[in-house]
mmCIF file of C-alpha atoms in Angstrom:
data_model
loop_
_atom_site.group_PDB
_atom_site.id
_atom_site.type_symbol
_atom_site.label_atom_id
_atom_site.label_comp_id
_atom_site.label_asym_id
_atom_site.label_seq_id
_atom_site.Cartn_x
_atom_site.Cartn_y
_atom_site.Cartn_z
ATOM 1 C CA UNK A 13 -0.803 -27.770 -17.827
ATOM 2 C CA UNK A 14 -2.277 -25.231 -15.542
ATOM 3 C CA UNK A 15 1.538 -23.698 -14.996
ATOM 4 C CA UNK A 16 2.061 -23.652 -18.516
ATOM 5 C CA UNK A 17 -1.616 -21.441 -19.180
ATOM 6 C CA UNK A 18 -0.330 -19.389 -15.731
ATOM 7 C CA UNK A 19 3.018 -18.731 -18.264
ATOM 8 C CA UNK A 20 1.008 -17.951 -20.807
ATOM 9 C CA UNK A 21 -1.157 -15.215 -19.511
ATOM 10 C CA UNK A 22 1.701 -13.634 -17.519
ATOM 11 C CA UNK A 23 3.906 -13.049 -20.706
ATOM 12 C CA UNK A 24 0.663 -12.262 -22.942
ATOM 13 C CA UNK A 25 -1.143 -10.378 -20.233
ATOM 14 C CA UNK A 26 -4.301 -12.036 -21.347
ATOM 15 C CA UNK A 27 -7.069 -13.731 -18.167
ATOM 16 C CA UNK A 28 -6.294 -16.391 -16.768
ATOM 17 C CA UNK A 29 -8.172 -19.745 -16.131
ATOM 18 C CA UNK A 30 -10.364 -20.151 -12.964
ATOM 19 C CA UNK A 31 -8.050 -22.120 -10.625
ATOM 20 C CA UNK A 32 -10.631 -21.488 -7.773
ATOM 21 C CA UNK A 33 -10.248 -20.879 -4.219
ATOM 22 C CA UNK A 34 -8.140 -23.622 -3.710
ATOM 23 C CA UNK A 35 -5.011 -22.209 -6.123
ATOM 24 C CA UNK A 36 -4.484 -19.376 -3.438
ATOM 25 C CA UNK A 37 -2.339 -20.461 -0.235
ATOM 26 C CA UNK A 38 -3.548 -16.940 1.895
ATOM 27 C CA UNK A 39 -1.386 -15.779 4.628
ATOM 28 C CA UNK A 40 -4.664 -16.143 6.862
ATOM 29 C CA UNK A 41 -3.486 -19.963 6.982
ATOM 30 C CA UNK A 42 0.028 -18.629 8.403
ATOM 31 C CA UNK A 43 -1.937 -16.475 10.800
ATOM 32 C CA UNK A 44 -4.092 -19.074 12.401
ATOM 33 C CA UNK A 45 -0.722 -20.085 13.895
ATOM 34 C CA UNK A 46 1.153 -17.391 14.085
ATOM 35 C CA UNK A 47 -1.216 -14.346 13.776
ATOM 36 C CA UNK A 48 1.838 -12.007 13.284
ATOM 37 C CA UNK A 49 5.964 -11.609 13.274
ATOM 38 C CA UNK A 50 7.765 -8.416 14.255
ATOM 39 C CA UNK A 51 9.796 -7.350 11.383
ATOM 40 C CA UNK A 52 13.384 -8.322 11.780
ATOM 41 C CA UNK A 53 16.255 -6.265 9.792
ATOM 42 C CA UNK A 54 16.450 -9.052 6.914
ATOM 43 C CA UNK A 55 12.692 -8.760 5.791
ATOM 44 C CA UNK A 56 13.221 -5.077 4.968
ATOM 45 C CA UNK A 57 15.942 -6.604 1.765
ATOM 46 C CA UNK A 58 14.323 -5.689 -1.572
ATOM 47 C CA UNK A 59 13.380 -9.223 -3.157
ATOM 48 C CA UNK A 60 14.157 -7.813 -7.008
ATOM 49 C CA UNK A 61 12.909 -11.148 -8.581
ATOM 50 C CA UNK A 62 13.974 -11.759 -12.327
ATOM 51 C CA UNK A 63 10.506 -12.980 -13.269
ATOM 52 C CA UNK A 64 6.980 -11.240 -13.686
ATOM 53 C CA UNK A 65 7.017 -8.587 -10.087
ATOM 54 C CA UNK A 66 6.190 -5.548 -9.158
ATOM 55 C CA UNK A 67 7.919 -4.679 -5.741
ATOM 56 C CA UNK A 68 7.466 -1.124 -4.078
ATOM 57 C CA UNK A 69 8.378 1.049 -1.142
ATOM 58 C CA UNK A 70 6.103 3.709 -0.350
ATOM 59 C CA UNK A 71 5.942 5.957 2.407
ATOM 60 C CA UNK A 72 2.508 7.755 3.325
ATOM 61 C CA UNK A 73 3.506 11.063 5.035
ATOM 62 C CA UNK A 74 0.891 13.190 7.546
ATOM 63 C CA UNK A 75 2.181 16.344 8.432
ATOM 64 C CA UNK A 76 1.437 18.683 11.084
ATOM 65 C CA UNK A 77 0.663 21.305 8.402
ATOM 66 C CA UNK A 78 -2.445 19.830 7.094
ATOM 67 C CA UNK A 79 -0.181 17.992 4.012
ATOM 68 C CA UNK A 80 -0.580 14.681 2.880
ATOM 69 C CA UNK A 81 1.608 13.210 0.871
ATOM 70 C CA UNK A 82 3.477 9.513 -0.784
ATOM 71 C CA UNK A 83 6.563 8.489 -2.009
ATOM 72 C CA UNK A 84 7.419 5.909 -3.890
ATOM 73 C CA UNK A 85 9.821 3.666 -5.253
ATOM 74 C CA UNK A 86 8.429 1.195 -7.720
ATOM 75 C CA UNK A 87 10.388 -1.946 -9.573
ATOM 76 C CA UNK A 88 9.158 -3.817 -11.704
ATOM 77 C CA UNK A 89 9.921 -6.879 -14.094
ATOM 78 C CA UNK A 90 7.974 -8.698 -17.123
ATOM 79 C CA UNK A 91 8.781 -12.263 -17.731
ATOM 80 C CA UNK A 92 12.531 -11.807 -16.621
ATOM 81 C CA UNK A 93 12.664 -9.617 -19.932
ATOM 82 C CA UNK A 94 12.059 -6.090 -19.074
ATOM 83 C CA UNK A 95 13.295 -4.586 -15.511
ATOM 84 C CA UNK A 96 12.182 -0.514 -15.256
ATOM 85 C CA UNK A 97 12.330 1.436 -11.815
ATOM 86 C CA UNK A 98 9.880 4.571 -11.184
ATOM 87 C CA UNK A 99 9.809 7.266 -8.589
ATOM 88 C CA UNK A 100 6.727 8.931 -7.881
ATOM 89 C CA UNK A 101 5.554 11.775 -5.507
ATOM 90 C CA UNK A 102 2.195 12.901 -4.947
ATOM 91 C CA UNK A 103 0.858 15.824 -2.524
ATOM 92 C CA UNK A 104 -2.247 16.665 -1.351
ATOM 93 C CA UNK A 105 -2.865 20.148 0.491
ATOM 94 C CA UNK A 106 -4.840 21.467 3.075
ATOM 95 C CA UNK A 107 -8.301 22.815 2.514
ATOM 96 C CA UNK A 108 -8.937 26.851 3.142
ATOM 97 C CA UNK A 109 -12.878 27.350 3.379
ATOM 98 C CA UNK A 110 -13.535 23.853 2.746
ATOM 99 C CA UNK A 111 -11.483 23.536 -0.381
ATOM 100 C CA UNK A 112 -8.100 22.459 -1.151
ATOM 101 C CA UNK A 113 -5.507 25.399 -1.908
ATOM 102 C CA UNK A 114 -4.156 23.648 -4.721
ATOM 103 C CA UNK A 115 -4.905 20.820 -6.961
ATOM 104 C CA UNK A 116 -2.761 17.719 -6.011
ATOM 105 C CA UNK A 117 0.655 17.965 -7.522
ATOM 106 C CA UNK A 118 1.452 14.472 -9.156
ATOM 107 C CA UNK A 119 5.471 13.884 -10.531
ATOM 108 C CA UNK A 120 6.355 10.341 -11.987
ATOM 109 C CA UNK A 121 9.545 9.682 -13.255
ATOM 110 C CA UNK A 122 11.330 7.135 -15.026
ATOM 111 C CA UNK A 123 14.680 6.304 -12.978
ATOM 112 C CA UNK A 124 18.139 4.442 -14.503
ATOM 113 C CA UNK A 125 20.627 3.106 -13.849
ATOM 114 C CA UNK A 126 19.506 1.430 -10.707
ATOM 115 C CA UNK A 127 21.528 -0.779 -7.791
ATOM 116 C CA UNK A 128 21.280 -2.322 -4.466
ATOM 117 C CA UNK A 129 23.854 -2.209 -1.912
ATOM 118 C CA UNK A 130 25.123 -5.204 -1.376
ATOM 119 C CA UNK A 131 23.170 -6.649 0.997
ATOM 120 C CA UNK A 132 19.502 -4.959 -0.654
ATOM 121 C CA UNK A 133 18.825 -2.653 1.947
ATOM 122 C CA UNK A 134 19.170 0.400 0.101
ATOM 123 C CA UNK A 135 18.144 1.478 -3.482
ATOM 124 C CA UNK A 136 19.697 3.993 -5.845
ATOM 125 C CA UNK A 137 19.484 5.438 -9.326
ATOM 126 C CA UNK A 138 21.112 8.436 -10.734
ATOM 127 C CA UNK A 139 19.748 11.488 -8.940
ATOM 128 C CA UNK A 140 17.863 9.339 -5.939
ATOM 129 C CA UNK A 141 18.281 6.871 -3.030
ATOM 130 C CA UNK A 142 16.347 5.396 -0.617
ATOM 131 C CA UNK A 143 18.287 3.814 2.289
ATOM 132 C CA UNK A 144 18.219 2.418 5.116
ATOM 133 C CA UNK A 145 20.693 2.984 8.185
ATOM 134 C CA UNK A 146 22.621 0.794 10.107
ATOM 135 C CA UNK A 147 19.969 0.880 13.134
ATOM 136 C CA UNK A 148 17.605 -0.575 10.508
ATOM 137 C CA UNK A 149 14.901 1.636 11.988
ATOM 138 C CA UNK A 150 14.836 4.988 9.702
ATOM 139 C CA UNK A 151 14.763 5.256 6.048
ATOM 140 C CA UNK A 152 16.331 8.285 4.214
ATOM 141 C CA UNK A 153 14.497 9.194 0.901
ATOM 142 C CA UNK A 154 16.068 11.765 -1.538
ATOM 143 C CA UNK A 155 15.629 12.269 -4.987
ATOM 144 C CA UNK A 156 16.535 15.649 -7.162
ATOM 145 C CA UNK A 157 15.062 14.005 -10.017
ATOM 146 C CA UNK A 158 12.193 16.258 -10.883
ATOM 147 C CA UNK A 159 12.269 20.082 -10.088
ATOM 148 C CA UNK A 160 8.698 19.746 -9.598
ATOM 149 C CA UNK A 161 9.081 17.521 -6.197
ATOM 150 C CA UNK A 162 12.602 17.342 -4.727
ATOM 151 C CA UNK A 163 12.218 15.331 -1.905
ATOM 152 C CA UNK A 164 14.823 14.891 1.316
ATOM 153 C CA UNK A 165 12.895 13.078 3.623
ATOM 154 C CA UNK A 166 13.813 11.192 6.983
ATOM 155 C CA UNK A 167 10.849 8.309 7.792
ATOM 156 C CA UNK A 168 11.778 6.303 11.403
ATOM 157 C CA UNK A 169 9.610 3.698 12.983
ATOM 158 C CA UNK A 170 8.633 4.758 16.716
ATOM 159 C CA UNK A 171 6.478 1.194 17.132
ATOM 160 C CA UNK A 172 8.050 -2.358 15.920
ATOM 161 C CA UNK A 173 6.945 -3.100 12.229
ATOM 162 C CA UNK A 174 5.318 -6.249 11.406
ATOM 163 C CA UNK A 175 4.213 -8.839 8.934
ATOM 164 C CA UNK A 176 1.262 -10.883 9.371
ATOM 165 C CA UNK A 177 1.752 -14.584 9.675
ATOM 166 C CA UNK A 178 5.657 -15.728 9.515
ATOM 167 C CA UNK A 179 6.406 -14.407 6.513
ATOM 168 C CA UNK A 180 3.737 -11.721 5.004
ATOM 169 C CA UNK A 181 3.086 -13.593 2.210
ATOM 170 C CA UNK A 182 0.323 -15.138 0.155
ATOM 171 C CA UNK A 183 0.960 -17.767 -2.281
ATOM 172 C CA UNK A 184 -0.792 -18.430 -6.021
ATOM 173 C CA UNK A 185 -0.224 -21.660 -7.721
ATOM 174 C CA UNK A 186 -2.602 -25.136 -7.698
ATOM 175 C CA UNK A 187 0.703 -26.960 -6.127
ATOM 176 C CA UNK A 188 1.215 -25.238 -2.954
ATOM 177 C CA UNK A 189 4.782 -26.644 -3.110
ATOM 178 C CA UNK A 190 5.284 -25.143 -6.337
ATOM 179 C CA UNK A 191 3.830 -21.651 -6.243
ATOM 180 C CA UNK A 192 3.946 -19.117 -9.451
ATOM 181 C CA UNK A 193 2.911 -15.830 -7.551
ATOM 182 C CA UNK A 194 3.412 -14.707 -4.297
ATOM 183 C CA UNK A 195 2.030 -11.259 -2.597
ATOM 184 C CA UNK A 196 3.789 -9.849 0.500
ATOM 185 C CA UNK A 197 3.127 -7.067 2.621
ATOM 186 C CA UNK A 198 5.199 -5.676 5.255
ATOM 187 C CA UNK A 199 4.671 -2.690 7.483
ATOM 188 C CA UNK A 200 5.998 -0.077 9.783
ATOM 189 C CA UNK A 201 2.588 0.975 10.985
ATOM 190 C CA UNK A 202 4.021 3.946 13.110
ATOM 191 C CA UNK A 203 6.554 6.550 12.034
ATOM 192 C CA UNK A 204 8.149 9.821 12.742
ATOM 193 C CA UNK A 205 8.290 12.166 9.698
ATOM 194 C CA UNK A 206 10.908 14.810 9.298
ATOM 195 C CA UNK A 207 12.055 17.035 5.964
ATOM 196 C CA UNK A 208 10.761 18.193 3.417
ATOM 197 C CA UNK A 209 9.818 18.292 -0.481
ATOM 198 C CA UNK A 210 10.405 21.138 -2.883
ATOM 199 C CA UNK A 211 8.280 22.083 -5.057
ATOM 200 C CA UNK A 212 8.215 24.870 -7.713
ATOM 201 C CA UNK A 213 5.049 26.394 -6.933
ATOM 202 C CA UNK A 214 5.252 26.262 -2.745
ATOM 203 C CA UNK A 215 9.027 25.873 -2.256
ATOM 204 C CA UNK A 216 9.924 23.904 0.425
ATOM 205 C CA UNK A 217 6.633 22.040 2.235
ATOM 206 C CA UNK A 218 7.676 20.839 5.904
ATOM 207 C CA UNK A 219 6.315 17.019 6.035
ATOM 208 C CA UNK A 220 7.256 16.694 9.860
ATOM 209 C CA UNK A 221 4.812 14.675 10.726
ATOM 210 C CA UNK A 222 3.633 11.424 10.849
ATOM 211 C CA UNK A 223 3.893 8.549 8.426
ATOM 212 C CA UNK A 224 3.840 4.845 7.364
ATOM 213 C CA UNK A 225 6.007 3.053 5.654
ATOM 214 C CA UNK A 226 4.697 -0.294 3.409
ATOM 215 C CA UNK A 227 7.244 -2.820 1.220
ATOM 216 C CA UNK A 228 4.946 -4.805 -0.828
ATOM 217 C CA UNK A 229 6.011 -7.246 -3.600
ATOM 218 C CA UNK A 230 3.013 -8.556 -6.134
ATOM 219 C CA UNK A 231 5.142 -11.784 -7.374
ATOM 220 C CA UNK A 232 3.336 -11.445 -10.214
ATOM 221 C CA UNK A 233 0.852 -9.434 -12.899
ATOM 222 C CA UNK A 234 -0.802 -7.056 -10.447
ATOM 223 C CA UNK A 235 -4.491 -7.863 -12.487
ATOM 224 C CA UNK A 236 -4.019 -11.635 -12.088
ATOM 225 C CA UNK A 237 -3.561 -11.212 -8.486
ATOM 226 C CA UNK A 238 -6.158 -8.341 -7.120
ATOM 227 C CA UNK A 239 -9.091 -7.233 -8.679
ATOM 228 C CA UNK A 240 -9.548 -4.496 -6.099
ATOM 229 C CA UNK A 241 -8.218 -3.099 -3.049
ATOM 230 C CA UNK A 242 -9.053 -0.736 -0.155
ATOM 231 C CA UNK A 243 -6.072 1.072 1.845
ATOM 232 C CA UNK A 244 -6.313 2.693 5.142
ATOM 233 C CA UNK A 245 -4.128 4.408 7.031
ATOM 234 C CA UNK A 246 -5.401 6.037 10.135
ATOM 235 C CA UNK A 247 -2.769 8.646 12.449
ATOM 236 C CA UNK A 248 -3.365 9.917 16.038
ATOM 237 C CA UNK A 249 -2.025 11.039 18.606
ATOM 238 C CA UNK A 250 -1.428 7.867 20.286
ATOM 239 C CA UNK A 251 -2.792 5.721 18.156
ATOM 240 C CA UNK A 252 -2.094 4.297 14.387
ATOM 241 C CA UNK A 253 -4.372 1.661 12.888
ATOM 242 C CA UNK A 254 -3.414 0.025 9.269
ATOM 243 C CA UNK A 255 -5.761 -1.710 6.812
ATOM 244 C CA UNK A 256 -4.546 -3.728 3.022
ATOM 245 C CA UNK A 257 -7.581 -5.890 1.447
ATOM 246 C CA UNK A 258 -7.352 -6.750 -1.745
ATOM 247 C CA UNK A 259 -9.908 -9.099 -3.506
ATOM 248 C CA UNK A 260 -8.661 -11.674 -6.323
ATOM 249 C CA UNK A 261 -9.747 -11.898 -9.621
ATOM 250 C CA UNK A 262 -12.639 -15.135 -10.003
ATOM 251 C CA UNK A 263 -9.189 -16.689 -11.584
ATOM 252 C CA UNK A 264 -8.294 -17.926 -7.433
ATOM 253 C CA UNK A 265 -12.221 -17.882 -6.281
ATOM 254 C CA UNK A 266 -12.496 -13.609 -5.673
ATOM 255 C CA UNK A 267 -11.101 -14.712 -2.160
ATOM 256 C CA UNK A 268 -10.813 -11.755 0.429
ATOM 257 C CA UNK A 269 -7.497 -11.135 1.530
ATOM 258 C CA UNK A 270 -7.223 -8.367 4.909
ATOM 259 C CA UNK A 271 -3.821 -7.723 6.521
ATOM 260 C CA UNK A 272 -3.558 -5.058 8.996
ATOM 261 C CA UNK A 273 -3.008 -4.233 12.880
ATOM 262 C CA UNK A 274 -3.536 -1.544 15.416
ATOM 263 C CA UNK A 275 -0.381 0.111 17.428
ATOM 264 C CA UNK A 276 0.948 3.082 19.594
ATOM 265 C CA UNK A 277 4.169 4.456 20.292
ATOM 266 C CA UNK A 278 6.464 1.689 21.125
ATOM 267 C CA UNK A 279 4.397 -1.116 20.832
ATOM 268 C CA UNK A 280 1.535 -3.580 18.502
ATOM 269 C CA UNK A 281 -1.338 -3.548 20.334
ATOM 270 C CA UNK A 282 -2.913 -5.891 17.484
ATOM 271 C CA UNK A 283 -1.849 -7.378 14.217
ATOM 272 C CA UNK A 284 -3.405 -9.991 11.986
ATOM 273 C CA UNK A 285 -6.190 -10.925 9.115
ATOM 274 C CA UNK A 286 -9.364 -10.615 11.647
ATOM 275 C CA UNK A 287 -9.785 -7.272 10.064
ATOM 276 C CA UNK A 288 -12.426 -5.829 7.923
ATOM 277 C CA UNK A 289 -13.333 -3.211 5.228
ATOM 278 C CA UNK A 290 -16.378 -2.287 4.001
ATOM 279 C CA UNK A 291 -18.117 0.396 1.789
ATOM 280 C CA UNK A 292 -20.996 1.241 3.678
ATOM 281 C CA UNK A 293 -21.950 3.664 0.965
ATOM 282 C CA UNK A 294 -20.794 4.046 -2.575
ATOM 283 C CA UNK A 295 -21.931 6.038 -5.742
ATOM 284 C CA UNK A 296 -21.088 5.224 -9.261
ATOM 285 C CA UNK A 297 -18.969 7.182 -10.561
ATOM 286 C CA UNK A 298 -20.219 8.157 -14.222
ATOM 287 C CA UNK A 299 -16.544 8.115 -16.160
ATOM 288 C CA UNK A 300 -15.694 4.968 -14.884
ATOM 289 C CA UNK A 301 -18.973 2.606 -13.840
ATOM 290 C CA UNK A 302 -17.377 1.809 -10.619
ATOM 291 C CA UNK A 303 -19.560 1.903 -7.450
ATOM 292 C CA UNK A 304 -16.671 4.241 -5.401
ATOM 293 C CA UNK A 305 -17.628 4.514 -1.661
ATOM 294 C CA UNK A 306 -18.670 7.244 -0.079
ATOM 295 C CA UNK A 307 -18.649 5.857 3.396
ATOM 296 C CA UNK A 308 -16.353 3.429 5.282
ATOM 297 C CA UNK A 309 -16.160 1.074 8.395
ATOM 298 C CA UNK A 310 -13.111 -0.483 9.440
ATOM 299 C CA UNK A 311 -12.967 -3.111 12.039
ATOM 300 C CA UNK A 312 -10.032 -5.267 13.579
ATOM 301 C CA UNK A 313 -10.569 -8.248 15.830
ATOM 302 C CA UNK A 314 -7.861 -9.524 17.275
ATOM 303 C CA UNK A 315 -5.816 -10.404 21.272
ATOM 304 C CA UNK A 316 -3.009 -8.605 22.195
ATOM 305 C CA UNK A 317 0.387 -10.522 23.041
ATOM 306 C CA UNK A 318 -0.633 -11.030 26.103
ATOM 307 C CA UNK A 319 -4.138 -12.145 25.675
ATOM 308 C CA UNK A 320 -6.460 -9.681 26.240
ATOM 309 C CA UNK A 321 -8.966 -9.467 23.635
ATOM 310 C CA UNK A 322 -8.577 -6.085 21.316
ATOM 311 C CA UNK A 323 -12.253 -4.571 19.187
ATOM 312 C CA UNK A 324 -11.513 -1.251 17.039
ATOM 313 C CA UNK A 325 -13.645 0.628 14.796
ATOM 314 C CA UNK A 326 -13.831 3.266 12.872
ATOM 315 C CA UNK A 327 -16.245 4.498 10.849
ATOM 316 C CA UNK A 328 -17.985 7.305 8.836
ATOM 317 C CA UNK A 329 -18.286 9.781 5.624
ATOM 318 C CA UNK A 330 -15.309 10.003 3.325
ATOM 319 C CA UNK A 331 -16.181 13.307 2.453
ATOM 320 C CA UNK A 332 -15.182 15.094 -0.648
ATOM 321 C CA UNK A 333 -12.831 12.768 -2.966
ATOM 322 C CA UNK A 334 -9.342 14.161 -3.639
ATOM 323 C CA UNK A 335 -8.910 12.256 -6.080
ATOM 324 C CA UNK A 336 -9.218 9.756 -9.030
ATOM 325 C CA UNK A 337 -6.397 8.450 -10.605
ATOM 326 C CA UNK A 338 -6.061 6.636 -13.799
ATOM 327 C CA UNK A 339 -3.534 4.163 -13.682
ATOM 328 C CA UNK A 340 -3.113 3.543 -17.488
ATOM 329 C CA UNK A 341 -3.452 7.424 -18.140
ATOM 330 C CA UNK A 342 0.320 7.653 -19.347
ATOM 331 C CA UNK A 343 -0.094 5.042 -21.658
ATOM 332 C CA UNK A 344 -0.784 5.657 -25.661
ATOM 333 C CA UNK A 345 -4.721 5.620 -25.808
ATOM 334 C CA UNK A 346 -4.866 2.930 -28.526
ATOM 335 C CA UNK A 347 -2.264 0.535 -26.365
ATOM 336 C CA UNK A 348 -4.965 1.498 -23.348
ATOM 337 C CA UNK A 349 -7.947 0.386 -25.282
ATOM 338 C CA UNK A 350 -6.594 -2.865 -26.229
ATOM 339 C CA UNK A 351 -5.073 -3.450 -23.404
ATOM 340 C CA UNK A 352 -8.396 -3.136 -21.937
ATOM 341 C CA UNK A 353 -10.128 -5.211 -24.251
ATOM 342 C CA UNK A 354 -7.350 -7.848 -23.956
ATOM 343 C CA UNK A 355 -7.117 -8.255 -19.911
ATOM 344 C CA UNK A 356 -10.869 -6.681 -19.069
ATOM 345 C CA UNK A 357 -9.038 -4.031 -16.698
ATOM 346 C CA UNK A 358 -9.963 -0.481 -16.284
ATOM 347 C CA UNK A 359 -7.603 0.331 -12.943
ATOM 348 C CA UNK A 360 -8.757 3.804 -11.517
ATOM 349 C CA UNK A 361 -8.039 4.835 -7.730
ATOM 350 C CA UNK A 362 -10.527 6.606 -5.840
ATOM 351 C CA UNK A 363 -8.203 8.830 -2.606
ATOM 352 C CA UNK A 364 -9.770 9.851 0.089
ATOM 353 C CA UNK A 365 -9.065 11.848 3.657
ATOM 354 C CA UNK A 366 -12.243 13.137 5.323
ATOM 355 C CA UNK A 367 -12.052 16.822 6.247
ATOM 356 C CA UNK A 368 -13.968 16.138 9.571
ATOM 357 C CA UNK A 369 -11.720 13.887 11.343
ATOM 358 C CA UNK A 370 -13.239 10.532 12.573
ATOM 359 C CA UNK A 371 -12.673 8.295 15.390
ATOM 360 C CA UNK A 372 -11.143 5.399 16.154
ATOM 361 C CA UNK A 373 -13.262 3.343 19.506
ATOM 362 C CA UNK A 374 -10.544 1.008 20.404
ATOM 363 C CA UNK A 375 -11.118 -1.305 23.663
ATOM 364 C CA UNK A 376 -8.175 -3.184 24.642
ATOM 365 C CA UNK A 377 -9.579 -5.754 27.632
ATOM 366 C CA UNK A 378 -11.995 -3.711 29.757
ATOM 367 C CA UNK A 379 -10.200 -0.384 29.234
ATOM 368 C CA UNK A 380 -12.048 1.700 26.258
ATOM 369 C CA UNK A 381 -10.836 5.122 24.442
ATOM 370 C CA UNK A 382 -11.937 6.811 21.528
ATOM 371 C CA UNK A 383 -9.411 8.939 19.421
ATOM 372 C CA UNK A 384 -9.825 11.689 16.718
ATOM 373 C CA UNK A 385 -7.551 11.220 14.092
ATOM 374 C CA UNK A 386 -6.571 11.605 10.241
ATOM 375 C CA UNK A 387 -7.636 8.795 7.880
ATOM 376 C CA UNK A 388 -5.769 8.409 4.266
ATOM 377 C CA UNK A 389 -7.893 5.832 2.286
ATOM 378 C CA UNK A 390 -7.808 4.533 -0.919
ATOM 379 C CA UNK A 391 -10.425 2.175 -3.116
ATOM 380 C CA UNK A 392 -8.882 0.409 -6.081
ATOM 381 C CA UNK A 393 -10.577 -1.077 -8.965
ATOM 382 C CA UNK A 394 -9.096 -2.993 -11.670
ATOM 383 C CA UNK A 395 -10.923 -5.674 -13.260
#
């Protein structure tokens, strides 16, 4: 009976029943094991389920210009009916006397005709790919399918990706043999940026840089399975630390789920769920009633591989917000109120990237550093 109500709300979008804790399977169970698994070539594959998914590839880019900047490939599926592919680009620019030079520029676009090599390393639809070489260690990202962003972009891993536990994933269901929602994350923490993107205002922006790379797969509605989420994505010179928390809806208990790791060139340092995320400060924001935060500190707890204990932190003002983003803001307004009314979600994201860089205080055994750096964060609210 409970798989059959599950059904229901996936196909009619409506709440669903409170399960309780027990009806999520986390990957912290995987992890008390196994705290992590170094990505091998067959856990890049796209999964491109025929049920309820959304599965993405996005790349975060940091360039040495002051840019920030995403790409994305997003596909998704409803109820094995409907299967639509999206490409989306965003770019943030520098600030010039403590503002940015430009608002961000934002292109979404609707892609067809899309495919899968034959062994689902690579995506394509007409006028963009995404692929992966032979190496299995840098992705190639064009698309000419918006004059607004055309994007040629090379993204290769200089530290070994991971996965936390032995597979990434987290499972929904109240048979764990039986799940009817999974949620995976899987990471190349470290990466080497090169290219660029077109745009019509700038022409070409240089995004050499650095970046990271994230294939996630929601197994199911994205507002039955998170009710909110903080990102971070901190770049330094030597060091790159990674958080993904998401919170469930009261549906599996509102457990706390925290993936992440901390690595340099070449090498994990640390990678597991002994992580944390808080908002040490937050406002409400008046459009939306969310408490956004203003102020953040990141922790991760962890050993290395070969058993020296590993503490990081970093922590401090967000700064000025560069943005807020309405998820549902393409969407007919009376389709957005009812959908509203119907599922009780209002998804906004709040981006972030202090202009005063903070620091990451990392101490791997008795050996201590402390590293200035660039943070990209994001808080995500949905329900």
């Amino acid at each position: 009976m409970n798989w059959l109500k599950q059904q229901v709300a996936n196909v009619a979008g409506t709440q669903e029943p409170i399960y309780g804790h027990s009806a999520i399977q986390s990957v912290a169970k995987q992890a008390e094991t196994t705290p992590y698994t170094e990505l091998q070539p067959e856990d890049l594959k796209w999964t491109a389920m025929e049920s309820t998914c959304v599965e993405t590839q996005v790349f975060y880019l940091m360039a040495e210009s002051g840019h920030i900047g995403m790409v994305q490939v997003i596909y998704s599926n409803v109820a094995g009916i409907h299967t639509t592919c999206q490409f989306n680009t965003k770019i943030f620019y520098p600030n010039k006397d403590g503002k940015p030079t430009h608002n961000p520029l934002w292109c979404s676009d609707a892609l067809d005709n899309q495919s899968f090599d034959d062994r689902k390393f690579s995506f394509y639809a007409d006028g963009c790919a995404v692929t992966l070489d032979d190496t299995a260690t840098t992705y190639n990202i064009k698309s000419a399918i918006n004059e607004s962003s055309i994007v040629n972009l090379t993204v290769s891993r200089t530290s070994p990706g991971f996965q936390v536990g032995t597979n990434g994933k987290s499972f929904f269901g109240t048979d764990p043999q039986q799940p009817w929602g999974t949620m995976r994350h899987a990471f190349w923490p470290r990466c080497r940026v090169q290219g660029s993107i077109i745009t019509k205002e700038d022409g070409a922006i240089d995004f050499a840089g650095r970046g990271l790379f994230i294939h996630a797969l929601q197994g199911m509605k994205p507002h039955h399975a998170a009710a909110k989420w903080t990102f971070a994505d901190f770049q330094s010179e030597n060091y790159s630390a990674i958080i993904m928390e998401y919170t469930t809806p009261p549906s599996y208990g509102s457990t706390v789920v925290n993936v992440g790791g901390v690595v340099k060139d070449g090498e994990i340092i640390y990678a597991g769920v002994t992580n944390t995320a808080e908002h040490m400060e937050v406002e409400e924001d008046p459009e939306t009633q969310w408490l956004a935060p203003t102020a953040v500190k990141l922790t991760w707890k962890g050993k290395t591989k070969g058993g020296d204990d590993v503490n990081a932190e970093l922590a401090g003002s967000l700064g000025e917000r560069l943005d807020k983003v309405d998820i549902m803001a393409k969407v007919p307004g009376f389709v957005k109120t009812l959908v509203g009314g119907v599922v009780g979600t209002k998804p906004y994201i709040f981006q972030y990237s202090p202009q005063q860089n903070l620091q990451l205080k990392i101490k791997v055994g008795d050996e201590e550093k402390v590293e200035e750096g660039v943070l990209f964060s994001e808080a995500t609210f949905i329900s």
